[in-house]
CSV table of C-alpha atoms in Angstrom, one decimal:
chain,number,residue,atom,x,y,z
A,359,MET,CA,33.8,-52.6,94.3
A,360,ALA,CA,34.8,-49.2,95.7
A,361,ASP,CA,36.9,-48.4,92.6
A,362,THR,CA,34.1,-49.3,90.3
A,363,LEU,CA,31.7,-47.2,92.2
A,364,ARG,CA,34.2,-44.3,92.2
A,365,ARG,CA,34.7,-44.5,88.5
A,366,LEU,CA,30.9,-44.5,87.9
A,367,VAL,CA,30.6,-41.4,90.1
A,368,ASN,CA,33.5,-39.6,88.3
A,369,ILE,CA,32.1,-40.1,84.8
A,370,SER,CA,28.7,-38.7,85.9
A,371,ALA,CA,26.9,-41.3,83.9
A,372,TYR,CA,23.5,-40.3,85.1
A,373,GLY,CA,24.2,-36.6,84.5
A,374,VAL,CA,25.1,-37.5,80.9
A,375,LEU,CA,21.9,-39.5,80.7
A,376,GLN,CA,19.9,-36.6,82.0
A,377,GLU,CA,21.5,-34.1,79.5
A,378,LYS,CA,20.7,-36.5,76.7
A,379,LEU,CA,17.1,-36.8,77.8
A,380,GLU,CA,16.7,-33.0,78.1
A,381,SER,CA,18.4,-32.5,74.6
A,382,TRP,CA,16.1,-35.1,73.1
A,383,PHE,CA,13.1,-33.5,74.7
A,384,ARG,CA,14.0,-30.1,73.2
A,385,ASP,CA,14.6,-31.5,69.7
A,386,TYR,CA,11.8,-34.1,69.7
A,387,HIS,CA,9.4,-32.1,67.5
A,388,VAL,CA,12.2,-30.7,65.3
A,389,ILE,CA,14.2,-33.7,64.3
A,390,SER,CA,12.9,-36.5,62.0
A,391,CYS,CA,11.6,-39.9,63.1
A,392,ASP,CA,14.8,-41.7,62.3
A,393,GLN,CA,16.8,-39.3,64.5
A,394,ASN,CA,14.3,-39.8,67.4
A,395,LEU,CA,14.7,-43.6,67.1
A,396,ASN,CA,18.5,-43.3,67.0
A,397,ARG,CA,18.5,-41.1,70.1
A,398,CYS,CA,16.2,-43.5,71.9
A,399,CYS,CA,18.4,-46.5,71.1
A,400,GLU,CA,21.4,-44.4,72.2
A,401,LEU,CA,19.7,-43.8,75.6
A,402,ILE,CA,18.9,-47.5,75.9
A,403,GLU,CA,22.4,-48.4,75.2
A,404,LEU,CA,23.7,-45.9,77.8
A,405,THR,CA,21.2,-47.2,80.3
A,406,ALA,CA,22.3,-50.8,79.6
A,407,LYS,CA,25.9,-49.8,80.2
A,408,ILE,CA,25.1,-48.1,83.5
A,409,GLN,CA,23.0,-51.1,84.6
A,410,GLY,CA,25.9,-53.4,83.7
A,411,GLN,CA,28.2,-51.4,86.0
A,412,LEU,CA,25.5,-51.6,88.7
A,413,PHE,CA,25.2,-55.3,88.4
A,414,THR,CA,29.0,-55.6,88.7
A,415,ILE,CA,28.8,-53.6,91.9
A,416,LEU,CA,25.9,-55.7,93.1
A,417,ASN,CA,28.0,-58.9,92.5
A,418,PHE,CA,30.9,-57.5,94.4
A,419,ALA,CA,28.7,-56.4,97.3
A,420,ALA,CA,27.0,-59.8,97.6
A,421,ALA,CA,30.4,-61.5,97.5
A,422,GLU,CA,31.7,-59.4,100.4
A,423,GLY,CA,28.7,-60.3,102.5
A,424,GLY,CA,29.3,-64.0,102.5
A,425,HIS,CA,27.0,-66.8,101.6
A,426,TYR,CA,23.9,-65.6,103.5
A,427,ALA,CA,24.2,-61.9,103.6
A,428,GLY,CA,21.8,-60.0,101.4
A,429,VAL,CA,19.8,-63.1,100.5
A,430,ASP,CA,16.5,-61.6,101.6
A,431,THR,CA,17.1,-58.5,99.6
A,432,LEU,CA,17.9,-60.5,96.5
A,433,LYS,CA,14.9,-62.6,97.0
A,434,THR,CA,12.5,-59.8,97.7
A,435,ARG,CA,13.7,-57.3,95.1
A,436,LEU,CA,16.1,-58.7,92.5
A,437,LEU,CA,14.5,-62.0,91.8
A,438,PRO,CA,11.0,-60.7,91.3
A,439,TRP,CA,12.3,-58.0,89.0
A,440,LEU,CA,14.3,-60.6,87.0
A,441,GLY,CA,11.2,-62.7,86.9
A,442,THR,CA,9.6,-60.1,84.6
A,443,CYS,CA,11.8,-61.7,81.9
A,444,PHE,CA,14.2,-58.8,81.8
A,445,SER,CA,17.5,-60.0,80.7
A,446,MET,CA,20.7,-58.1,79.7
A,447,ALA,CA,23.5,-59.3,77.6
A,448,ARG,CA,26.8,-58.9,79.1
A,449,PRO,CA,28.9,-56.5,77.2
A,450,ALA,CA,31.7,-57.9,75.1
A,451,VAL,CA,34.2,-55.4,76.6
A,452,SER,CA,35.6,-55.0,80.1
A,453,ASP,CA,34.2,-52.7,82.7
A,454,ASP,CA,37.0,-50.2,82.3
A,455,THR,CA,36.6,-50.2,78.6
A,456,SER,CA,32.9,-49.6,78.9
A,457,LEU,CA,33.4,-46.7,81.2
A,458,GLN,CA,36.0,-45.3,78.9
A,459,LEU,CA,33.6,-45.6,76.0
A,460,MET,CA,31.0,-43.8,78.0
A,461,GLN,CA,33.4,-41.0,78.8
A,462,ASP,CA,34.4,-40.8,75.1
A,463,SER,CA,30.7,-40.7,74.1
A,464,ALA,CA,30.1,-37.9,76.6
A,465,LEU,CA,33.0,-35.9,75.1
A,466,LYS,CA,31.7,-36.5,71.6
A,467,GLU,CA,28.3,-35.4,72.7
A,468,LYS,CA,29.8,-32.3,74.1
A,469,LYS,CA,31.7,-31.6,70.9
A,470,ILE,CA,28.5,-32.2,68.9
A,471,ARG,CA,26.7,-29.7,71.1
A,472,GLU,CA,29.4,-27.2,70.5
A,473,LEU,CA,29.4,-27.8,66.8
A,474,SER,CA,25.6,-27.5,66.8
A,475,MET,CA,25.9,-24.2,68.6
A,476,SER,CA,28.5,-22.9,66.2
A,477,HIS,CA,26.3,-24.1,63.3
A,478,ASP,CA,23.4,-22.3,64.8
A,479,ASN,CA,25.4,-19.2,65.1
A,480,ASN,CA,26.6,-19.5,61.6
A,481,MET,CA,23.0,-20.0,60.4
A,482,GLN,CA,22.0,-16.9,62.3
A,483,LYS,CA,24.8,-14.9,60.6
A,484,MET,CA,23.8,-16.2,57.2
A,485,GLU,CA,20.2,-15.4,57.9
A,486,THR,CA,21.3,-11.9,58.9
A,487,GLN,CA,23.3,-11.5,55.7
A,488,LEU,CA,20.4,-12.9,53.7
A,489,CYS,CA,18.1,-10.4,55.2
A,490,SER,CA,20.5,-7.6,54.3
A,491,THR,CA,20.9,-8.9,50.8
A,492,ARG,CA,17.1,-9.0,50.5
A,493,LEU,CA,16.9,-5.4,51.6
A,494,GLN,CA,19.5,-4.5,49.0
A,495,LEU,CA,17.6,-6.4,46.4
A,496,ASP,CA,14.4,-4.6,47.3
A,497,SER,CA,16.1,-1.3,47.0
A,498,VAL,CA,17.5,-2.2,43.6
A,499,LYS,CA,14.1,-3.3,42.5
A,500,SER,CA,12.6,0.0,43.6
A,501,GLU,CA,15.4,1.9,41.7
A,502,LEU,CA,14.6,-0.2,38.7
A,503,ALA,CA,10.9,0.6,39.0
A,504,ASP,CA,11.8,4.3,39.2
A,505,VAL,CA,14.0,4.0,36.1
A,506,GLN,CA,11.2,2.1,34.3
A,507,LEU,CA,8.8,4.9,35.2
A,508,GLU,CA,11.1,7.5,33.9
A,509,LEU,CA,11.5,5.5,30.7
A,510,ASP,CA,7.8,5.3,30.3
A,511,ASN,CA,7.5,9.1,30.9
A,512,THR,CA,10.2,9.7,28.3
A,513,LYS,CA,8.3,7.4,25.8
A,514,ASP,CA,5.1,9.3,26.4
A,515,LYS,CA,6.8,12.6,25.9
A,516,SER,CA,8.4,11.2,22.7
A,517,ALA,CA,5.1,9.9,21.5
A,518,THR,CA,3.5,13.3,22.2
A,519,THR,CA,6.3,15.1,20.3
A,520,LEU,CA,5.9,12.7,17.4
A,521,LEU,CA,2.1,13.3,17.3
A,522,ALA,CA,2.8,17.0,17.4
A,523,THR,CA,5.2,16.6,14.5
A,524,GLU,CA,2.7,14.5,12.5
A,525,ASP,CA,0.1,17.2,13.1
A,526,GLU,CA,2.5,19.8,11.9
A,527,ILE,CA,3.2,17.7,8.8
A,528,LEU,CA,-0.5,17.2,8.1
A,529,GLN,CA,-1.0,21.0,8.6
A,530,LEU,CA,1.8,21.7,6.2
A,531,ARG,CA,0.4,19.2,3.7
A,532,ALA,CA,-3.0,20.9,4.0
A,533,ASP,CA,-1.4,24.3,3.5
A,534,MET,CA,0.4,22.9,0.4
A,535,ARG,CA,-2.8,21.5,-0.9
A,536,ALA,CA,-4.5,24.8,-0.4
A,537,ALA,CA,-1.6,26.6,-2.1
A,538,HIS,CA,-1.9,24.2,-5.1
A,539,GLU,CA,-5.6,24.8,-5.3
A,540,GLN,CA,-5.0,28.5,-5.1
A,541,LEU,CA,-2.4,28.2,-7.9
A,542,GLU,CA,-4.9,26.2,-9.9
A,543,VAL,CA,-7.5,28.9,-9.4
A,544,TYR,CA,-4.9,31.5,-10.6
A,545,ARG,CA,-4.1,29.4,-13.6
A,546,ARG,CA,-7.7,29.1,-14.5
A,547,LYS,CA,-8.0,32.9,-14.2
A,548,VAL,CA,-5.0,33.3,-16.4
A,549,GLU,CA,-6.6,30.9,-18.9
A,550,VAL,CA,-9.8,32.9,-18.8
A,551,VAL,CA,-7.9,36.1,-19.3
A,552,ASP,CA,-6.0,34.5,-22.2
A,553,GLU,CA,-9.4,33.4,-23.7
A,554,TYR,CA,-10.7,36.9,-23.2
A,555,GLU,CA,-7.7,38.4,-24.9
A,556,ARG,CA,-8.1,35.9,-27.8
A,557,GLN,CA,-11.8,36.9,-28.1
A,558,VAL,CA,-10.8,40.5,-28.1
A,559,ARG,CA,-8.2,39.9,-30.7
A,560,LEU,CA,-10.7,38.0,-32.9
A,561,LEU,CA,-13.3,40.8,-32.3
A,562,ARG,CA,-10.6,43.4,-33.4
A,563,GLU,CA,-9.8,41.4,-36.5
A,564,GLU,CA,-13.6,41.1,-37.2
A,565,VAL,CA,-14.0,44.9,-36.7
A,566,SER,CA,-11.0,45.6,-39.0
A,567,TYR,CA,-12.5,43.2,-41.5
A,568,LEU,CA,-15.9,44.9,-41.3
A,569,SER,CA,-14.3,48.3,-41.5
A,570,SER,CA,-12.4,47.4,-44.6
A,571,GLU,CA,-15.6,45.8,-46.1
A,572,LYS,CA,-17.5,49.0,-45.2
A,573,SER,CA,-14.9,51.2,-46.8
A,574,LEU,CA,-14.9,49.0,-49.9
A,575,LEU,CA,-18.7,49.1,-50.1
A,576,GLN,CA,-18.7,52.8,-49.7
A,577,LYS,CA,-16.1,53.2,-52.5
A,578,ARG,CA,-18.1,50.9,-54.8
A,579,LEU,CA,-21.3,52.8,-53.9
A,580,SER,CA,-19.7,56.2,-54.7
A,581,ARG,CA,-18.2,54.8,-58.0
A,582,SER,CA,-21.6,53.3,-59.0
A,583,ARG,CA,-23.4,56.6,-58.2
A,584,SER,CA,-20.9,58.6,-60.3
A,585,SER,CA,-21.2,56.2,-63.3
A,586,SER,CA,-25.0,55.7,-63.3
A,587,PRO,CA,-27.8,57.5,-61.5
A,588,LEU,CA,-29.5,54.2,-60.8
A,589,PRO,CA,-27.8,51.5,-58.7
A,590,ARG,CA,-27.5,48.2,-60.3
A,591,ARG,CA,-26.6,44.8,-58.9
A,592,PRO,CA,-23.4,43.5,-60.3
A,593,SER,CA,-23.7,40.5,-62.5
A,594,SER,CA,-21.0,38.5,-60.6
A,595,PRO,CA,-19.5,39.3,-57.2
A,596,LEU,CA,-16.0,40.5,-57.3
A,597,ARG,CA,-13.5,38.8,-55.0
A,598,SER,CA,-12.6,41.2,-52.2
A,599,GLU,CA,-9.1,42.1,-51.6
A,600,SER,CA,-9.6,42.2,-47.8
A,601,PRO,CA,-9.3,38.8,-46.1
A,602,THR,CA,-12.2,37.0,-44.5
A,603,ARG,CA,-12.3,36.0,-40.8
A,604,ALA,CA,-11.3,32.4,-41.7
A,605,GLN,CA,-8.3,33.8,-43.6
A,606,LEU,CA,-7.4,36.1,-40.7
A,607,THR,CA,-7.4,33.4,-38.1
A,608,GLN,CA,-5.8,30.8,-40.4
A,609,SER,CA,-2.4,30.8,-38.6
A,610,SER,CA,-3.8,30.8,-35.0
A,611,ARG,CA,-6.3,28.1,-35.8
A,612,HIS,CA,-3.6,26.1,-37.5
A,613,ALA,CA,-1.3,26.2,-34.4
A,614,ARG,CA,-4.2,25.5,-32.0
A,615,LEU,CA,-5.4,22.5,-34.0
A,616,LEU,CA,-1.8,21.1,-34.1
A,617,SER,CA,-1.6,21.5,-30.4
A,618,ARG,CA,-5.0,19.9,-29.9
A,619,PHE,CA,-4.0,16.9,-32.1
A,620,SER,CA,-0.9,16.4,-29.9
A,621,ASP,CA,-3.2,16.6,-26.8
A,622,LEU,CA,-5.4,13.9,-28.3
A,623,TYR,CA,-2.3,11.6,-28.6
A,624,ALA,CA,-0.9,12.5,-25.1
A,625,VAL,CA,-4.1,12.7,-23.0
A,626,GLU,CA,-7.3,11.4,-24.6
A,627,ARG,CA,-5.6,8.4,-26.2
A,628,LEU,CA,-4.0,7.2,-22.9
A,629,GLU,CA,-7.4,7.7,-21.0
A,630,ALA,CA,-9.1,5.6,-23.6
A,631,GLN,CA,-6.4,3.0,-23.5
A,632,SER,CA,-6.6,2.7,-19.7
A,633,LEU,CA,-10.4,2.4,-19.9
A,634,LEU,CA,-10.2,-0.3,-22.6
A,635,ARG,CA,-7.6,-2.3,-20.6
A,636,ARG,CA,-10.3,-3.0,-18.0
A,637,TYR,CA,-12.2,-5.2,-20.5
A,638,VAL,CA,-9.5,-6.2,-23.1
A,639,ASP,CA,-6.3,-7.9,-21.8
A,640,ASP,CA,-4.5,-7.7,-25.2
A,641,LEU,CA,-2.6,-4.4,-25.4
A,642,THR,CA,-2.2,-4.9,-29.2
A,643,MET,CA,-6.0,-5.1,-29.7
A,644,VAL,CA,-6.5,-2.0,-27.5
A,645,GLN,CA,-4.0,0.0,-29.6
A,646,LYS,CA,-5.6,-1.2,-32.8
A,647,ILE,CA,-9.1,-0.1,-31.6
A,648,ILE,CA,-7.8,3.4,-30.7
A,649,TYR,CA,-6.0,3.8,-34.0
A,650,ILE,CA,-9.1,2.7,-36.1
A,651,ALA,CA,-11.3,4.9,-34.0
A,652,ALA,CA,-9.0,7.9,-34.9
A,653,VAL,CA,-8.9,7.0,-38.6
A,654,GLU,CA,-12.7,6.4,-38.8
A,655,SER,CA,-13.3,9.7,-36.9
A,656,PHE,CA,-11.3,11.7,-39.5
A,657,GLN,CA,-13.1,10.0,-42.4
A,658,THR,CA,-16.5,10.6,-40.9
A,659,ALA,CA,-15.7,14.2,-40.0
A,660,LYS,CA,-14.4,14.9,-43.5
A,661,LEU,CA,-17.6,13.5,-45.0
A,662,ALA,CA,-19.7,15.5,-42.5
A,663,TYR,CA,-17.7,18.7,-43.4
A,664,ARG,CA,-18.4,18.2,-47.1
A,665,GLN,CA,-22.1,17.7,-46.5
A,666,PHE,CA,-22.2,20.6,-44.1
A,667,LYS,CA,-20.4,22.8,-46.7
A,668,LEU,CA,-22.8,21.8,-49.4
A,669,ARG,CA,-25.8,22.8,-47.3
A,670,VAL,CA,-24.2,26.1,-46.4
A,671,ARG,CA,-23.4,26.9,-50.1
A,672,LYS,CA,-26.9,26.0,-51.1
A,673,THR,CA,-28.3,28.2,-48.4
A,674,LEU,CA,-26.0,31.2,-49.1
A,675,SER,CA,-26.2,31.0,-52.9
A,676,SER,CA,-29.6,32.8,-53.0
A,677,SER,CA,-28.5,35.7,-50.8
A,678,HIS,CA,-24.8,36.0,-51.4
A,679,MET,CA,-23.7,39.4,-52.9
A,680,GLY,CA,-19.9,39.4,-52.2
A,681,PRO,CA,-17.4,40.9,-52.1
A,682,GLU,CA,-15.8,37.5,-51.3
A,683,THR,CA,-16.6,34.3,-53.3
A,684,LEU,CA,-19.3,31.9,-52.3
A,685,GLU,CA,-16.7,29.4,-51.3
A,686,ASP,CA,-15.0,31.8,-49.0
A,687,ALA,CA,-18.3,32.9,-47.5
A,688,ALA,CA,-19.3,29.3,-46.8
A,689,VAL,CA,-15.9,28.5,-45.1
A,690,ASP,CA,-16.1,31.8,-43.1
A,691,TYR,CA,-19.6,30.8,-42.0
A,692,ILE,CA,-18.5,27.4,-40.9
A,693,VAL,CA,-15.6,28.9,-38.9
A,694,ARG,CA,-18.0,31.3,-37.2
A,695,ASN,CA,-20.6,28.5,-36.4
A,696,MET,CA,-18.6,25.5,-35.5
A,697,ASP,CA,-21.1,24.6,-32.7
A,698,LEU,CA,-23.7,23.7,-35.5
A,699,TYR,CA,-21.7,20.6,-36.3
A,700,ASP,CA,-23.7,17.5,-35.4
A,701,VAL,CA,-20.8,15.7,-33.7
A,702,GLN,CA,-23.0,13.1,-32.0
A,703,ALA,CA,-24.1,11.8,-35.4
A,704,SER,CA,-20.5,11.4,-36.4
A,705,VAL,CA,-19.8,9.5,-33.2
A,706,ASN,CA,-22.6,7.1,-33.9
A,707,ASP,CA,-21.4,6.6,-37.5
A,708,VAL,CA,-17.8,5.9,-36.3
A,709,ILE,CA,-19.1,3.4,-33.8
A,710,ASN,CA,-21.2,1.6,-36.4
A,711,ALA,CA,-18.2,1.5,-38.8
A,712,MET,CA,-16.0,0.0,-36.0
A,713,ASN,CA,-18.6,-2.6,-35.2
A,714,VAL,CA,-18.2,-4.1,-38.7
A,715,ASN,CA,-14.5,-3.7,-39.0
A,716,PRO,CA,-12.9,-7.2,-39.3
A,717,ARG,CA,-9.5,-6.1,-37.8
A,718,ILE,CA,-10.8,-5.4,-34.3
A,719,SER,CA,-12.9,-7.3,-31.9
A,720,PHE,CA,-14.5,-6.5,-28.5
A,721,PRO,CA,-16.1,-8.5,-25.6
A,722,PRO,CA,-19.8,-9.0,-26.3
A,723,GLU,CA,-20.9,-7.6,-22.9
A,724,VAL,CA,-19.5,-4.1,-23.8
A,725,ASP,CA,-19.3,-1.9,-26.9
A,726,PHE,CA,-17.2,0.7,-28.5
A,727,ALA,CA,-19.2,3.5,-26.8
A,728,LEU,CA,-16.5,3.3,-24.2
A,729,VAL,CA,-14.2,5.4,-26.4
A,730,SER,CA,-16.9,7.8,-27.5
A,731,SER,CA,-15.1,10.6,-25.7
A,732,LEU,CA,-12.0,10.1,-27.8
A,733,ILE,CA,-14.1,9.8,-30.9
A,734,ARG,CA,-16.0,13.0,-30.2
A,735,GLU,CA,-12.9,15.1,-29.6
A,736,THR,CA,-11.2,13.6,-32.7
A,737,CYS,CA,-14.2,14.4,-34.9
A,738,ARG,CA,-14.3,18.0,-33.7
A,739,VAL,CA,-10.6,18.4,-34.4
A,740,ALA,CA,-10.8,16.7,-37.8
A,741,PHE,CA,-13.9,18.8,-38.7
A,742,ALA,CA,-12.0,22.0,-37.7
A,743,MET,CA,-9.0,21.0,-39.7
A,744,GLN,CA,-11.0,20.9,-42.9
A,745,THR,CA,-11.6,24.6,-42.6
A,746,LEU,CA,-7.9,25.3,-43.0
A,747,ASP,CA,-6.3,26.2,-46.4
A,748,PRO,CA,-5.0,23.7,-47.3
A,749,PRO,CA,-6.9,21.3,-45.0
A,750,LEU,CA,-5.0,18.8,-42.7
A,751,ASP,CA,-5.5,15.1,-43.1
A,752,LEU,CA,-4.1,11.8,-41.9
A,753,ALA,CA,-1.3,10.1,-43.8
A,754,PHE,CA,-2.2,6.9,-45.6
A,755,SER,CA,-1.1,3.8,-43.8
A,756,SER,CA,-1.4,0.0,-44.1
A,757,ASP,CA,-0.2,-2.9,-42.1
A,758,GLY,CA,3.0,-4.4,-43.5
A,759,GLU,CA,4.2,-1.1,-45.1
A,760,LEU,CA,7.8,0.1,-45.1
A,761,PHE,CA,8.6,2.0,-42.0
A,762,HIS,CA,9.6,5.7,-42.5
A,763,ASP,CA,11.4,7.7,-39.8
A,764,ASN,CA,10.0,11.0,-41.0
A,765,LYS,CA,6.5,9.6,-40.8
A,766,TYR,CA,6.3,7.4,-37.6
A,767,ARG,CA,8.0,6.8,-34.3
A,768,ARG,CA,8.7,3.3,-33.2
A,769,SER,CA,6.9,2.2,-30.0
A,770,TYR,CA,8.9,1.1,-27.0
A,771,ASP,CA,8.2,-2.6,-27.6
A,772,SER,CA,9.2,-2.6,-31.3
A,773,GLU,CA,12.0,-4.4,-32.9
A,774,PHE,CA,14.2,-1.5,-34.0
A,775,ALA,CA,15.9,-3.5,-36.7
A,776,ALA,CA,12.6,-4.6,-38.4
A,777,PRO,CA,11.9,-2.6,-41.6
A,778,LEU,CA,8.1,-3.3,-41.8
A,779,VAL,CA,5.2,-2.0,-39.8
A,780,LEU,CA,3.2,-4.7,-38.0
A,781,TYR,CA,0.4,-2.3,-36.9
A,782,HIS,CA,-0.2,1.4,-36.1
A,783,VAL,CA,-0.7,3.0,-32.7
A,784,TRP,CA,-1.5,6.6,-33.8
A,785,PRO,CA,-1.8,8.1,-37.3
A,786,ALA,CA,0.5,10.8,-38.7
A,787,LEU,CA,-0.9,14.2,-39.6
A,788,MET,CA,-0.1,15.8,-43.0
A,789,GLU,CA,-0.5,19.1,-44.8
A,790,GLY,CA,-0.4,18.2,-48.4
A,791,ASP,CA,2.8,16.2,-48.8
A,792,ILE,CA,4.4,17.5,-45.6
A,793,ILE,CA,4.4,15.5,-42.3
A,794,LEU,CA,3.4,17.9,-39.5
A,795,VAL,CA,3.0,15.5,-36.6
A,796,LYS,CA,4.6,12.0,-36.6
A,797,GLY,CA,2.5,9.0,-35.8
A,798,GLU,CA,3.5,5.9,-33.8
A,799,ALA,CA,3.9,2.3,-35.2
A,800,VAL,CA,5.0,-1.1,-34.0
A,801,THR,CA,7.6,-2.9,-36.1
A,802,ARG,CA,8.2,-6.6,-36.1
A,803,ARG,CA,10.1,-9.0,-38.3
A,804,GLY,CA,7.8,-10.9,-40.6
A,805,ALA,CA,5.2,-8.2,-40.4
A,806,LEU,CA,4.4,-8.6,-44.2
A,807,TRP,CA,3.6,-12.3,-43.8
A,808,ARG,CA,1.5,-11.7,-40.7
A,809,SER,CA,-0.5,-8.9,-42.5
A,810,ARG,CA,-1.1,-11.2,-45.5
A,811,SER,CA,-2.2,-14.1,-43.3
A,812,ARG,CA,-4.7,-11.8,-41.7
A,813,SER,CA,-5.9,-10.4,-45.0
A,814,SER,CA,-6.4,-13.9,-46.4
A,815,SER,CA,-8.7,-14.8,-43.5
A,816,PRO,CA,-12.5,-14.4,-44.1
A,817,VAL,CA,-14.0,-11.1,-43.1
A,818,ARG,CA,-15.7,-11.3,-39.8
A,819,SER,CA,-18.4,-8.7,-39.2
A,820,ARG,CA,-19.3,-7.7,-35.6
A,821,SER,CA,-23.0,-7.9,-35.3
A,822,LEU,CA,-24.8,-5.8,-32.8
A,823,SER,CA,-26.8,-7.4,-30.0
A,824,PRO,CA,-30.3,-6.1,-29.5
A,825,SER,CA,-29.3,-4.2,-26.4
A,826,ARG,CA,-26.4,-2.5,-28.3
A,827,ALA,CA,-28.6,-1.6,-31.3
A,828,GLU,CA,-31.2,-0.1,-28.9
A,829,THR,CA,-28.4,1.9,-27.2
A,830,PHE,CA,-27.1,3.2,-30.5
A,831,ASN,CA,-30.5,4.1,-31.7
A,832,SER,CA,-31.3,5.9,-28.5
A,833,ILE,CA,-28.0,7.8,-28.7
A,834,ARG,CA,-28.6,8.8,-32.3
A,835,SER,CA,-32.1,9.8,-31.5
A,836,LYS,CA,-30.8,12.1,-28.7
A,837,SER,CA,-28.2,13.8,-31.0
A,838,PRO,CA,-28.9,17.3,-32.2
A,839,GLY,CA,-30.7,17.7,-35.5
A,840,ARG,CA,-29.1,18.2,-38.9
A,841,LEU,CA,-28.3,21.6,-40.2
A,842,SER,CA,-31.2,23.2,-42.0
A,843,ALA,CA,-31.6,26.4,-43.9
A,844,SER,CA,-33.7,28.0,-41.2
A,845,TRP,CA,-30.7,27.9,-38.8
A,846,LEU,CA,-28.6,29.8,-41.3
C-alpha cells in the first residue's frame, strides 16, 4: 500500500488534473464543442484512473486492519456513496501500467503545451511578417497611385498640346482659305482689267473705223463738190474699203466662241448631266437628252438669227447709205446689239421640240426645263457663231453612222474595236468642211441593227401635262419681246 501511495504522490496526478482543468478553462471559449467534449472525457478518464488507485489503497488499508477495523467508516461513508449507483469498471491494465500511462499522458500533455507555445510564437512571427508585408503593399499601392496621377497629368498635357495643335491647324486652314479668297478676288480684278482692256481695244478699233469712215466721207464730199456744185445722193452705195466692226473683231470673236463652246462641253454639260441623274437613272438617256438639247439649240438659234437678220435688213434698208453693203451693216448691227436676241423664246422652242422628240423620254413629274441653263448658253453661243464669216455650225450626225477619228472621240465606255456609232454624247463643231472641235460618241458592235430597230418602232410623242403647258406658257409670256423696228 505504501508503495502504491508513493507512486501516486510521485506522478502528481492531482497536479496534472489541476493543470488540465486550468488549461481547459482558458481555452473553453476558444476551442470547438468537440474539443471541449474530448477534454471533458479526458478529465473523466484521468479521474477514474486516480479513483482506481485510491480504491486499491483503500482495499490494502482495510486488509491491514483485520476483519473489523474500519467497518464503521466503510458503513458510514463508502457504502452510502456507493448506494448512489456509482460504479467504476476496473481497468484492464495493472496498477503499475495505469500509473505509467498517466505519466506518459502527462509528458505528452507537456509536449503538446510546448508545441502549442511554439506554434503560437510562430503565428505571432507570421503575423508580424504579414503586417510588414501589408505595409510594403500599401507603400507600393501609394507609389502606383502617384505614378497613375503623373500619367493622368501627362495625358492632360498631351491632350492640351493636341488641342493647341488642332487650333493651329484650324487657324492655318482659315488663313489658307482667306488667302484663296484673296487670290480669287485678285483673279476677278485681273479679269475685270482684261475686260476693260478688251473694251478699250474694241473702242480703239471702233474709233479707227470711224476715223477711216470719216476720212472716206470727207474725200467723197470733196470729190462731189469739185465735180458738181449740188450734192447728189449716189444711186447705189459703194462698198467701203475699210472693214466694219464685225470684220475687225472676227478673229477675236472666233477664238472666244471656240473657247466658249469647249466650256459648254466641259462645264455646263457636266452640270446638266449631274442634275438629270437625280431623276433619270439611265446614263445613256441622260447623254442623249443633252446631245439633242445642244443640236436643237443650234437649229433654233440659226432660225432665230435668220429672222433677226431679216428684220434688221428690213429696218436698215430705208435709211442705209453706205459705204458698206446692207448685208455688212446688218451683221455689224447684230454684233453690236447681241443683247437684243430673244434667247428665252429660243429656249422655249427648244424645250417644245424636245417634248415631241421620239428618241428621248423623261419622268412625267419633271420636264426638260431642268436643262434650260445649258440650252440658254448654247443658244447664245450658236447665235453668236452665225455672225462669223463663214458661220460655225454642228457637223451632221446620225445613229449607226461610221465612226471617224477626225470628227469624234470615243467615250470611256465605248467598244474601241466597233466601227459604228451607237449614239452621240456631244456634237462636233465645223467651219465649212473643216472640223474645229471634235465631238464625243459611243461605239458598240451591232449599232446599225439597234438604230434600225429603234427607227422601225412607232413614233412616240411626249405630250405635255396641263401643269407643264401652263409652266411653258408662263415662261414664254415672261420672255422679252421680239425685235421691232422701233428698237433699231
